[in-house]
XYZ file of C-alpha atoms in Angstrom:
657
model
C 20.069 -46.726 -1.671
C 16.646 -47.624 -2.758
C 15.212 -46.670 0.964
C 17.531 -43.322 0.833
C 16.220 -42.390 -3.070
C 12.490 -43.138 -1.985
C 12.870 -40.675 1.072
C 14.477 -38.274 -1.546
C 11.238 -38.313 -3.513
C 8.904 -38.299 -0.684
C 11.047 -35.317 0.808
C 10.889 -33.439 -3.027
C 7.226 -34.260 -2.713
C 5.901 -32.861 0.099
C 8.384 -29.758 -0.642
C 6.571 -29.091 -3.898
C 2.849 -29.959 -2.494
C 2.484 -27.876 0.664
C 4.266 -24.170 -0.041
C 5.045 -21.572 2.822
C 1.946 -19.449 3.411
C 3.628 -16.491 5.323
C 0.050 -13.907 5.528
C -2.763 -12.448 4.332
C -5.130 -9.803 4.138
C -8.347 -9.301 3.508
C -9.822 -6.276 1.740
C -12.130 -3.293 2.727
C -13.866 -2.772 -0.295
C -16.950 -4.678 1.144
C -18.357 -8.420 0.668
C -20.351 -10.337 -1.764
C -23.266 -12.625 -1.270
C -22.572 -16.687 -1.769
C -24.017 -17.551 -5.577
C -24.065 -13.942 -6.693
C -22.907 -12.984 -10.459
C -19.371 -11.622 -8.471
C -19.083 -14.767 -6.700
C -19.194 -16.719 -10.105
C -16.224 -14.434 -11.575
C -14.562 -14.908 -9.159
C -14.954 -18.812 -9.301
C -13.922 -18.309 -12.593
C -11.199 -15.713 -12.161
C -10.053 -18.751 -10.386
C -9.808 -21.217 -11.883
C -8.329 -19.604 -15.357
C -5.249 -18.880 -12.915
C -5.259 -22.322 -12.281
C -5.462 -23.617 -15.239
C -2.969 -20.987 -16.852
C -0.168 -21.983 -14.155
C -0.753 -25.511 -15.073
C -0.238 -24.945 -18.710
C 2.340 -22.488 -18.669
C 5.964 -21.288 -16.811
C 5.709 -18.085 -16.966
C 5.131 -17.498 -13.177
C 2.961 -15.003 -13.805
C -0.408 -14.991 -14.546
C -3.462 -12.503 -15.110
C -6.889 -12.697 -15.350
C -10.103 -10.483 -15.468
C -13.253 -11.690 -15.102
C -17.159 -9.790 -15.480
C -17.919 -6.858 -15.986
C -18.147 -3.261 -14.256
C -19.040 -3.391 -10.504
C -18.736 -7.522 -11.277
C -15.483 -7.362 -12.633
C -12.862 -9.717 -10.709
C -9.180 -8.632 -11.603
C -6.782 -11.001 -10.225
C -3.105 -12.006 -10.303
C -0.284 -14.625 -9.547
C 3.259 -13.933 -9.457
C 5.773 -16.579 -8.386
C 9.398 -15.488 -7.103
C 11.610 -15.625 -9.649
C 14.218 -18.348 -8.700
C 11.372 -21.090 -8.033
C 10.894 -24.178 -10.185
C 7.553 -24.504 -12.185
C 6.421 -27.182 -10.376
C 6.747 -25.484 -7.221
C 5.312 -22.752 -8.811
C 2.079 -24.352 -9.787
C 2.065 -26.530 -6.395
C 2.116 -22.697 -4.494
C -0.581 -21.004 -7.114
C -2.695 -24.955 -6.082
C -1.930 -24.222 -2.578
C -3.193 -20.274 -2.252
C -6.440 -21.108 -4.535
C -7.364 -23.367 -1.778
C -6.555 -21.441 0.924
C -8.062 -18.217 -0.419
C -11.724 -19.245 0.529
C -11.174 -20.570 4.030
C -9.068 -17.418 4.782
C -11.213 -14.361 3.556
C -14.310 -15.959 2.487
C -17.016 -13.772 0.657
C -14.109 -10.451 0.330
C -14.468 -8.518 -2.566
C -10.418 -8.311 -2.680
C -7.449 -10.295 -0.831
C -3.639 -10.771 -0.822
C -2.050 -13.981 0.122
C 1.363 -14.325 0.486
C 3.330 -17.339 0.288
C 7.266 -17.527 0.221
C 7.105 -18.917 -3.179
C 4.316 -16.651 -4.392
C 1.502 -14.254 -4.234
C -1.977 -14.094 -5.035
C -4.127 -11.183 -5.319
C -7.539 -10.418 -6.412
C -9.809 -7.363 -6.337
C -13.277 -5.484 -7.530
C -10.768 -2.417 -8.587
C -8.273 -2.913 -11.386
C -4.818 -4.296 -10.446
C -2.723 -4.541 -13.941
C -0.137 -1.536 -14.081
C -1.379 0.375 -10.969
C 1.007 0.398 -8.061
C 0.142 -0.622 -5.139
C 2.001 -0.442 -1.503
C -0.418 -1.190 0.834
C -1.537 -3.714 2.709
C 2.223 -4.931 3.120
C 3.948 -7.415 5.342
C 7.073 -6.956 7.500
C 9.279 -9.625 9.121
C 12.708 -8.717 10.840
C 15.236 -10.529 12.112
C 16.711 -8.693 15.637
C 20.373 -9.998 15.963
C 23.165 -7.551 14.922
C 26.441 -8.317 13.178
C 29.715 -7.656 14.625
C 30.320 -4.368 13.222
C 26.800 -2.996 12.272
C 27.999 -0.089 10.674
C 30.204 -1.891 8.027
C 26.949 -4.351 7.455
C 24.487 -1.342 7.036
C 27.223 0.157 4.536
C 27.279 -3.197 2.423
C 23.739 -3.945 2.905
C 22.911 -0.307 1.465
C 25.712 -1.193 -1.620
C 23.945 -4.486 -2.243
C 20.170 -3.155 -2.306
C 21.093 -0.406 -4.511
C 23.037 -2.705 -7.268
C 19.767 -5.130 -6.930
C 17.318 -2.421 -7.302
C 19.214 -1.397 -10.443
C 18.751 -4.993 -11.575
C 15.083 -5.275 -10.685
C 13.900 -2.158 -12.252
C 14.627 -3.640 -15.813
C 13.816 -7.310 -15.193
C 11.501 -7.019 -12.591
C 13.877 -9.883 -10.428
C 17.365 -9.873 -9.134
C 18.962 -11.601 -6.646
C 23.069 -11.432 -5.449
C 25.075 -11.434 -2.184
C 27.864 -8.745 -0.938
C 30.812 -10.400 -0.639
C 29.308 -13.721 0.513
C 28.038 -12.252 3.529
C 24.553 -10.857 2.305
C 22.593 -11.929 0.236
C 19.524 -10.259 -1.115
C 16.296 -10.556 -3.389
C 14.295 -8.221 -5.251
C 11.016 -8.619 -7.035
C 8.315 -6.670 -8.929
C 5.158 -7.447 -10.816
C 6.558 -7.366 -14.345
C 3.418 -5.309 -15.388
C 4.529 -2.287 -13.505
C 6.855 0.715 -15.397
C 10.555 0.981 -14.181
C 9.530 3.973 -12.290
C 6.598 2.083 -10.512
C 9.008 -0.311 -9.932
C 11.675 1.949 -8.280
C 9.138 3.450 -5.717
C 7.491 0.278 -4.792
C 11.420 -0.898 -3.618
C 11.812 2.595 -2.447
C 9.417 2.218 -0.037
C 10.463 -1.088 0.797
C 14.120 0.534 1.348
C 12.571 3.158 3.602
C 11.180 0.723 6.271
C 14.493 -0.610 6.222
C 16.643 2.656 6.794
C 13.373 3.711 9.622
C 14.240 1.501 12.038
C 16.848 -1.717 13.499
C 16.235 -4.712 11.173
C 19.266 -6.492 12.172
C 21.022 -8.556 9.736
C 17.497 -10.107 8.156
C 14.267 -8.874 6.901
C 11.717 -9.758 4.384
C 8.908 -7.189 3.444
C 5.910 -8.158 1.128
C 3.752 -5.682 -0.763
C 1.585 -6.190 -3.493
C 3.722 -5.017 -6.268
C 6.826 -5.967 -5.111
C 8.740 -7.471 -2.542
C 12.486 -7.268 -0.693
C 14.551 -9.904 1.469
C 18.076 -10.091 2.507
C 20.076 -12.176 4.888
C 23.189 -13.594 6.345
C 22.430 -17.061 4.411
C 21.055 -17.598 0.593
C 17.866 -18.356 0.841
C 16.890 -18.364 -2.932
C 17.523 -20.956 -6.075
C 20.128 -19.964 -9.090
C 17.416 -19.880 -11.636
C 15.280 -16.996 -12.998
C 12.156 -17.302 -14.675
C 11.939 -14.450 -17.434
C 8.151 -13.360 -17.006
C 5.581 -12.841 -20.028
C 4.521 -8.925 -19.812
C 0.750 -8.607 -19.777
C -0.335 -6.111 -22.479
C -1.432 -2.608 -21.590
C -5.034 -1.755 -19.924
C -7.418 -2.134 -22.360
C -11.053 0.012 -22.236
C -12.771 -3.125 -22.721
C -11.796 -6.397 -21.059
C -13.890 -9.817 -22.525
C -16.201 -11.228 -19.987
C -14.053 -14.735 -19.604
C -10.398 -13.941 -21.294
C -8.724 -17.031 -22.850
C -5.889 -18.843 -21.279
C -5.484 -21.422 -23.656
C -1.832 -22.138 -24.444
C -0.388 -22.480 -27.668
C 1.556 -26.531 -28.065
C 3.243 -27.451 -30.912
C 4.326 -31.001 -31.738
C 8.055 -31.329 -33.134
C 6.336 -32.367 -36.494
C 3.597 -30.163 -37.016
C 5.153 -28.152 -39.104
C 1.937 -26.622 -40.873
C 0.329 -26.190 -37.493
C 3.334 -23.937 -36.410
C 2.687 -21.840 -39.786
C -1.109 -21.688 -39.169
C 0.090 -20.386 -35.640
C 2.551 -17.784 -36.884
C -0.091 -16.534 -39.804
C -2.318 -16.130 -36.460
C -0.361 -14.329 -34.113
C 0.865 -11.930 -37.009
C -2.974 -11.065 -37.822
C -3.725 -10.933 -34.143
C -0.975 -8.775 -33.114
C -1.654 -6.130 -35.712
C -5.663 -6.291 -34.439
C -4.226 -5.906 -31.071
C -1.766 -2.663 -31.854
C -4.817 -1.405 -33.819
C -6.997 -1.497 -30.811
C -4.296 0.098 -28.803
C -4.024 2.827 -31.293
C -7.405 3.447 -31.292
C -7.590 3.340 -27.475
C -4.315 5.889 -26.655
C -6.138 8.121 -29.076
C -9.536 8.054 -27.388
C -7.490 8.401 -23.804
C -5.958 10.968 -24.920
C -8.583 12.712 -26.812
C -11.192 12.538 -22.942
C -8.593 13.456 -20.859
C -8.394 17.044 -22.668
C -11.728 17.126 -22.473
C -14.017 16.121 -19.135
C -12.649 13.088 -17.828
C -11.865 14.044 -14.111
C -10.240 17.198 -14.508
C -12.180 20.660 -15.842
C -13.658 21.007 -18.946
C -11.838 24.029 -20.216
C -8.615 22.886 -19.641
C -6.430 22.844 -22.568
C -4.007 25.760 -23.558
C -5.938 27.624 -25.418
C -8.320 28.708 -22.048
C -5.043 29.727 -20.826
C -3.754 31.968 -23.651
C -6.917 33.375 -23.421
C -6.222 35.098 -20.241
C -3.614 37.829 -22.081
C -4.317 40.192 -18.900
C -2.014 37.886 -16.710
C 0.292 36.644 -18.772
C 3.961 37.806 -18.236
C 6.949 37.757 -20.601
C 9.036 35.347 -19.586
C 12.258 37.933 -19.555
C 10.072 40.273 -17.157
C 10.224 36.918 -14.802
C 13.640 36.009 -15.450
C 14.933 39.275 -13.994
C 12.883 39.587 -11.466
C 13.848 36.358 -9.811
C 17.766 37.261 -10.843
C 17.599 34.670 -13.270
C 15.972 32.259 -10.789
C 19.509 32.143 -9.147
C 19.914 29.536 -6.062
C 19.701 32.414 -3.459
C 16.431 33.506 -4.953
C 14.765 30.073 -4.712
C 12.310 29.344 -1.713
C 11.485 26.077 -2.118
C 10.555 22.558 -4.356
C 7.937 20.454 -4.976
C 5.837 18.406 -7.382
C 5.283 21.069 -9.286
C 8.898 21.878 -9.380
C 11.157 25.237 -7.541
C 9.620 28.305 -5.920
C 11.636 31.556 -6.609
C 11.481 34.772 -4.520
C 11.553 38.215 -7.172
C 11.118 41.477 -7.114
C 9.847 43.807 -10.198
C 11.523 47.090 -11.391
C 8.206 48.689 -9.533
C 9.387 47.170 -5.894
C 6.534 44.548 -5.987
C 7.598 41.099 -4.324
C 6.696 37.971 -5.989
C 7.051 34.172 -5.334
C 7.228 31.853 -8.909
C 6.642 28.430 -9.640
C 8.691 26.845 -12.185
C 7.175 23.623 -13.768
C 10.226 20.827 -13.865
C 10.763 20.273 -17.357
C 8.788 16.884 -18.449
C 6.649 16.925 -15.141
C 3.244 15.152 -16.051
C 2.035 16.096 -12.642
C 3.357 20.114 -12.819
C 1.731 20.270 -16.832
C -1.765 19.242 -14.883
C -1.235 21.212 -11.695
C -0.011 24.404 -14.163
C -3.833 24.165 -15.907
C -5.705 24.005 -12.871
C -4.295 26.761 -11.212
C -4.139 29.328 -14.178
C -7.724 28.151 -15.344
C -8.871 27.943 -11.452
C -7.078 30.154 -9.055
C -7.474 33.786 -11.820
C -11.099 33.455 -10.985
C -10.924 32.875 -7.031
C -10.544 36.180 -5.130
C -10.867 35.869 -1.095
C -8.569 37.333 1.553
C -7.655 33.981 2.765
C -6.331 32.620 -0.454
C -3.406 33.420 -2.166
C -3.697 35.487 -5.106
C -2.650 34.973 -8.515
C -1.026 37.325 -10.165
C -0.178 35.716 -13.571
C 1.641 33.194 -15.256
C 4.033 32.191 -18.226
C 3.413 29.988 -20.898
C 6.434 30.647 -23.269
C 8.239 27.543 -25.559
C 8.932 24.889 -22.565
C 8.743 27.277 -19.866
C 5.661 27.342 -17.709
C 5.769 29.997 -14.557
C 2.949 30.892 -12.282
C 3.543 34.211 -10.637
C 1.808 34.762 -6.609
C 2.031 37.425 -4.479
C 4.649 37.005 -2.156
C 4.109 35.935 1.235
C 6.771 36.814 3.679
C 5.960 34.221 6.417
C 5.800 31.095 4.462
C 3.544 28.331 5.371
C 1.924 27.396 8.476
C 4.199 23.775 8.841
C 7.674 25.839 9.271
C 5.842 27.495 12.784
C 3.929 25.414 14.408
C 5.818 22.352 13.877
C 9.171 24.094 15.194
C 9.874 24.070 19.030
C 11.453 28.046 18.875
C 8.929 29.486 16.465
C 5.370 27.897 17.677
C 6.303 29.008 21.528
C 5.992 32.843 19.610
C 2.197 32.009 18.379
C 0.128 32.408 20.916
C -3.622 31.063 21.336
C -4.514 34.441 19.712
C -2.828 34.043 16.915
C -3.142 30.487 16.438
C -7.537 31.108 16.602
C -7.201 33.642 13.949
C -5.501 31.228 11.647
C -7.888 28.678 12.262
C -10.761 31.002 11.383
C -8.814 32.475 8.561
C -8.580 28.771 6.909
C -12.366 27.726 7.427
C -13.812 31.191 5.933
C -11.149 30.395 3.015
C -12.848 26.906 2.734
C -16.388 27.651 3.050
C -15.754 30.426 0.220
C -14.559 28.107 -2.106
C -17.252 25.817 -0.969
C -19.928 27.506 -1.324
C -19.400 31.813 -1.883
C -17.367 31.850 -4.762
C -18.436 31.745 -8.711
C -17.356 27.950 -8.712
C -17.622 24.920 -6.197
C -14.111 23.946 -5.708
C -13.010 21.098 -3.786
C -9.145 21.540 -2.706
C -8.107 18.130 -1.633
C -4.647 18.993 -0.799
C -5.131 20.848 2.456
C -2.641 20.912 4.939
C -0.005 22.944 7.164
C 2.554 23.401 4.317
C -0.481 24.948 2.218
C -1.013 27.566 4.252
C 0.324 29.966 3.738
C 0.973 33.065 6.184
C 1.164 36.742 5.422
C 2.765 39.534 7.313
C 0.182 40.317 9.990
C -0.106 35.882 10.101
C -3.015 36.199 8.316
C -3.914 32.759 6.813
C -3.821 32.240 2.765
C -5.110 28.729 1.236
C -2.452 27.898 -1.539
C -1.560 25.137 -4.030
C -4.547 24.364 -6.023
C -2.925 22.060 -8.274
C -5.018 19.003 -6.633
C -8.434 20.961 -6.928
C -11.345 19.918 -8.346
C -14.367 21.737 -9.910
C -17.622 21.100 -9.424
C -20.972 22.031 -10.702
C -23.220 24.260 -8.347
C -25.621 21.638 -7.896
C -23.090 18.949 -7.385
C -22.310 17.392 -4.250
C -19.589 14.189 -4.355
C -17.306 13.105 -7.216
C -15.238 9.395 -7.548
C -11.510 9.136 -9.156
C -8.791 6.746 -9.859
C -6.344 8.849 -9.276
C -5.930 9.207 -5.686
C -3.569 12.921 -5.100
C -2.578 14.324 -1.874
C -1.127 13.861 1.378
C -1.456 10.566 3.373
C -2.861 11.989 6.822
C -5.142 14.525 6.038
C -6.682 12.137 3.624
C -10.484 11.348 4.141
C -10.714 7.724 4.593
C -13.345 7.114 1.498
C -11.209 9.196 -0.616
C -8.149 7.350 -0.003
C -9.589 3.790 0.180
C -12.551 4.232 -2.967
C -11.149 7.816 -4.623
C -14.374 9.358 -3.408
C -14.342 12.919 -2.142
C -16.526 16.037 -1.692
C -16.899 18.872 0.347
C -16.764 16.635 3.426
C -13.014 15.303 2.395
C -11.641 18.858 2.861
C -13.904 19.373 6.198
C -11.678 15.941 7.257
C -8.170 17.941 6.163
C -9.573 21.206 8.169
C -10.426 19.026 11.447
C -6.529 17.801 11.155
C -5.353 21.306 10.146
C -7.003 22.376 13.697
C -5.354 19.799 15.909
C -1.819 19.967 14.751
C -2.460 23.952 15.570
C -3.757 23.186 18.986
C -0.753 20.231 19.562
C 1.994 21.395 17.794
C 2.790 18.199 16.680
C 2.014 16.565 13.216
C -0.715 14.448 12.839
C 1.243 10.800 11.598
C 4.360 10.855 14.327
C 2.940 12.188 16.727
C 5.035 11.155 19.872
C 3.198 11.068 23.662
C 5.985 10.142 25.987
C 6.415 6.330 24.653
C 3.609 5.750 23.043
C 3.403 6.755 19.025
C 0.017 7.227 17.636
C -2.084 9.146 15.058
C -2.726 12.571 16.569
C -6.885 12.273 15.704
C -6.986 9.286 18.043
C -4.722 11.011 21.052
C -7.255 13.584 20.868
C -10.638 11.994 20.747
C -9.292 9.279 23.895
C -8.751 12.233 25.583
C -11.467 14.335 25.304
C -13.809 11.404 26.228
C -11.917 10.075 29.568
C -12.264 14.256 30.566
C -8.823 15.382 29.526
C -8.762 17.199 26.448
C -6.173 19.751 28.137
C -3.533 16.745 27.606
C -3.849 17.385 23.390
C -3.191 21.124 24.049
C 0.545 22.785 22.701
C 2.629 23.037 26.382
C 3.340 26.692 25.409
C -0.512 27.567 25.529
C -0.977 25.952 28.768
C -0.511 28.600 30.614
C -3.039 30.832 28.583
C -5.272 32.162 31.707
C -9.299 32.115 31.308
C -8.420 30.685 27.238
C -8.697 26.684 28.065
C -11.995 26.458 27.610
C -11.938 28.147 23.937
C -9.085 25.450 22.989
C -11.224 22.584 23.918
C -14.194 23.715 22.008
C -11.625 23.875 19.164
C -10.469 20.713 19.611
C -14.170 19.263 20.046
C -14.493 20.994 16.674
C -11.553 18.866 15.091
C -12.887 16.082 16.431
C -16.336 16.440 15.018
C -14.451 17.159 11.265
C -12.528 14.303 11.667
C -15.612 11.533 11.987
C -15.201 8.671 9.679
C -19.065 8.671 8.522
C -19.299 11.494 6.182
C -22.743 12.173 7.455
C -21.250 13.204 10.717
C -18.689 15.689 9.504
C -20.269 19.099 9.327
C -20.579 21.320 6.401
C -17.952 24.297 6.663
C -20.617 27.037 7.438
C -21.252 25.184 10.210
C -17.834 24.966 11.576
C -17.568 28.311 10.982
C -20.667 29.251 13.001
C -18.986 26.746 15.547
C -16.208 28.852 15.933
C -18.268 32.527 16.102
C -20.591 31.624 18.287
C -19.565 29.772 21.648
C -23.288 29.319 23.050
C -23.903 27.106 20.044
C -24.768 23.108 21.106
C -22.120 20.738 20.057
C -22.609 17.449 18.859
C -20.761 14.537 20.566
C -17.807 13.029 17.932
C -17.435 9.537 16.849
C -14.188 7.795 16.708
C -12.405 8.878 14.127
C -11.033 7.746 10.878
C -7.733 5.642 11.052
C -8.434 5.045 14.990
C -4.989 3.905 16.911
C -4.789 2.100 19.931
C -1.460 3.596 21.300
C 1.308 0.777 22.094
C 4.819 0.946 23.174
C 6.351 1.044 19.690
C 8.848 2.214 17.447
C 7.912 4.747 14.332
C 7.616 2.568 11.264
C 7.054 4.625 7.762
C 4.364 3.120 5.338
C 3.931 3.335 1.873
C 3.853 6.010 -0.289
C 1.377 6.960 -2.540
C 1.548 8.986 -5.243
C 2.419 11.169 -7.208
C 2.913 14.379 -4.568
C 1.580 11.930 -1.865
C 2.991 11.361 1.326
C 2.665 8.731 3.870
C 0.873 7.694 7.658
C 3.330 6.174 10.275
C 2.578 2.458 11.424
C 4.347 0.873 14.253
C 5.612 -2.708 14.913
C 6.492 -4.449 18.083
C 9.572 -5.225 19.076
C 10.724 -8.573 20.263
C 12.195 -9.346 23.549
C 14.270 -11.937 23.086
C 15.730 -10.517 19.471
C 14.061 -12.964 17.137
C 11.563 -12.130 14.295
C 8.937 -10.624 14.482
C 5.781 -10.467 11.814
C 2.956 -7.630 11.749
C 0.308 -7.241 9.266
C -0.583 -3.652 7.939
C -4.141 -3.416 6.148
C -4.442 -0.221 4.372
C-alpha cells in the first residue's frame, strides 16, 4: 500500500511538472537585441506573469510593461478545466521554454494542452486574433459519418452559445462526442463568436474524422469521441478595458486577508471602493476623449461629421422619392448584400435607373462608410469611377444613390465558367487599362489623394459597354498631396488582395493599391480567384503560380484556356502577366506606381524590370484546400492547405501569418 501511494504521488508530480507542449509560432514583427530595453521589458513582463500565476487562481493573467515601441504586452490563459497547480506548472514551463524556441523575437505564441502564452509589441487585450493557428485532425471515420456530423453540429452550436457568454464550455452529445470551446476572457461576445466561427469553418470545410483540435491566439476548439477534459471549471477574472496610458510595470500583488484581520478587510474594502471610483472616472474621461478624437482626425477624414454631409444639399434626396423608386425596397429589386447593407435597383419617374445602398440599422461599419462615400466620392468625377448621384440622411435611414451599372461586377463574369468565355482579350485588356486609369486618377490626378484599400474584382463594376468603374469607397483613406503613406490599427479590406505590409503591420500607401491591382490583373488573365487557385491536384495562390511559370518560361500556362487560341495576342497577355507580377512584389519600393503601370500598358516597346518573388509565396504541394482566418470586419480570408495522412493518423501543421 505504501509503495502504491508513493507511486501515485510521483505520477501526480510528473503530470504537474511536465506540461504538454503542442506548438509555437515566432512572430514576424522583427527581433530585439540582447540587453535592449525591449529585452528587459520582456523579462519583467514574464516575471510578472509568473508571479501572478503563483499568487492567484484566476487562470487568466495579463501584463503590459514599457512605453511606445518598447512596450511588451503579454497574456497567459489556462484551460478552463485544469486545476490551479497544473495551471501554474504550465505557466512556468511555457515561460522557460519560450526563450529556447523563440529567441529574440518581438512576438510569439506558444500552445500547451493546459495553457497558452502569448506576447507582442502590439496591443493584445480586447483585440481578436485568429492567426497564426494550429490544427490537428483525427483521420478515422465513424461507422455513420452523416449522423456523426449532425450530432457534432448540434454539439458545437450548443457549446458556442455557452462559450460566448462564459468564455469556456464543455459538453457531450449522447455520450458519444465530447467537445470543448474557450475564448480569452477579454473578448466581447461578438469577438468570441467570430473566433469560434472561424474554427468551425475549418471543420466544415474538410474531412476531419472523429476528432479535431484547433488553437488560435484568441480561442480554442476541440472535439473527440472520448472525454479529454475535467469536470471542473475556473471562472476567470476579466481584464479592464484598454486605457490610453499604461504604467511601465503594472502591479500584480494579490490581496490576502487573514481570518481574524477584520481591520485589514475594512481597509481593503475602502481602498477598493476609492480605486474603483477613480478607475471609473478615468474610464469615462478616456471614453470621452476617444469619441472626441474619432470625430476629428484619428485615422479617418478631417471632415467626416454629419454637418459636412448636410452641407451637400444639392446631392440630398428625399427618402420618400427613393422609396418609391425602389418599389419600397422590395426583394424583387434587391441586387445584393454587403457589409454596408443591401443594394437595390430603382427607377426615378424620369426613367433614370439608379442603384441604392441602404445602411443596415445598427451597423457601425456602415455609418463610417456612409460618411466616407458622401464626403469623398461626391468630389470625384472620372469615367472609371462609379458616380455618386446623391444620398439620403433622414431619421435612422442612410442611403447612397449611384448610377446604375447594368453588368454588375467583374467577379460575376471573370469567375463564371460560362460568362468569361464571352470575354475576349480585347474586353479584358480594356478593363485592365480602365481600372489602371481610375487608380492613377485617385492617386495623382484628383484634387485629393485617395488610397482605396479594398480594390478587388467585386468592387469593379461594368457598364453596358463593359467599361470598368471602381466602386465601394467606404474603406478609402484621404491623404494630403504631400503625404505618401500612413498606418492604422484597424485593418480593413479583403485578404488575398492586401499588400503584406498592410495586412501584417497596418502600413498603407499608393503601393498598397498597386498590389491589389496586380492581383486583379492575374485574375482577369487566368479567370481564377487568387486565394482558391487550383492547378490540377495542387492548390496554391495565383501569384505564386504565375511567378513560377514566368520564371520557367511557361507563362502561357497562366492564361485562361478560352484565350489561348487568340492569335497574335499571346505576347500582349504575357506582358500583362509580367506587369501583374511587378505589382505584387513583396518589397514596396520594387512595385511600380500606377503612372508607371499605365505607361507599361500603353507602350509595348518599354523594357520591363525583372520581378522578384511575390509576397506570401507558396510552394505547391498535393493538398486539400483549407480556409483560414478571418478578419475583420468586411474581411475575407486567404486559403492555406494541410497534408493528409496516408495511415489516417493525426496530422499537426502550423500556419503562421
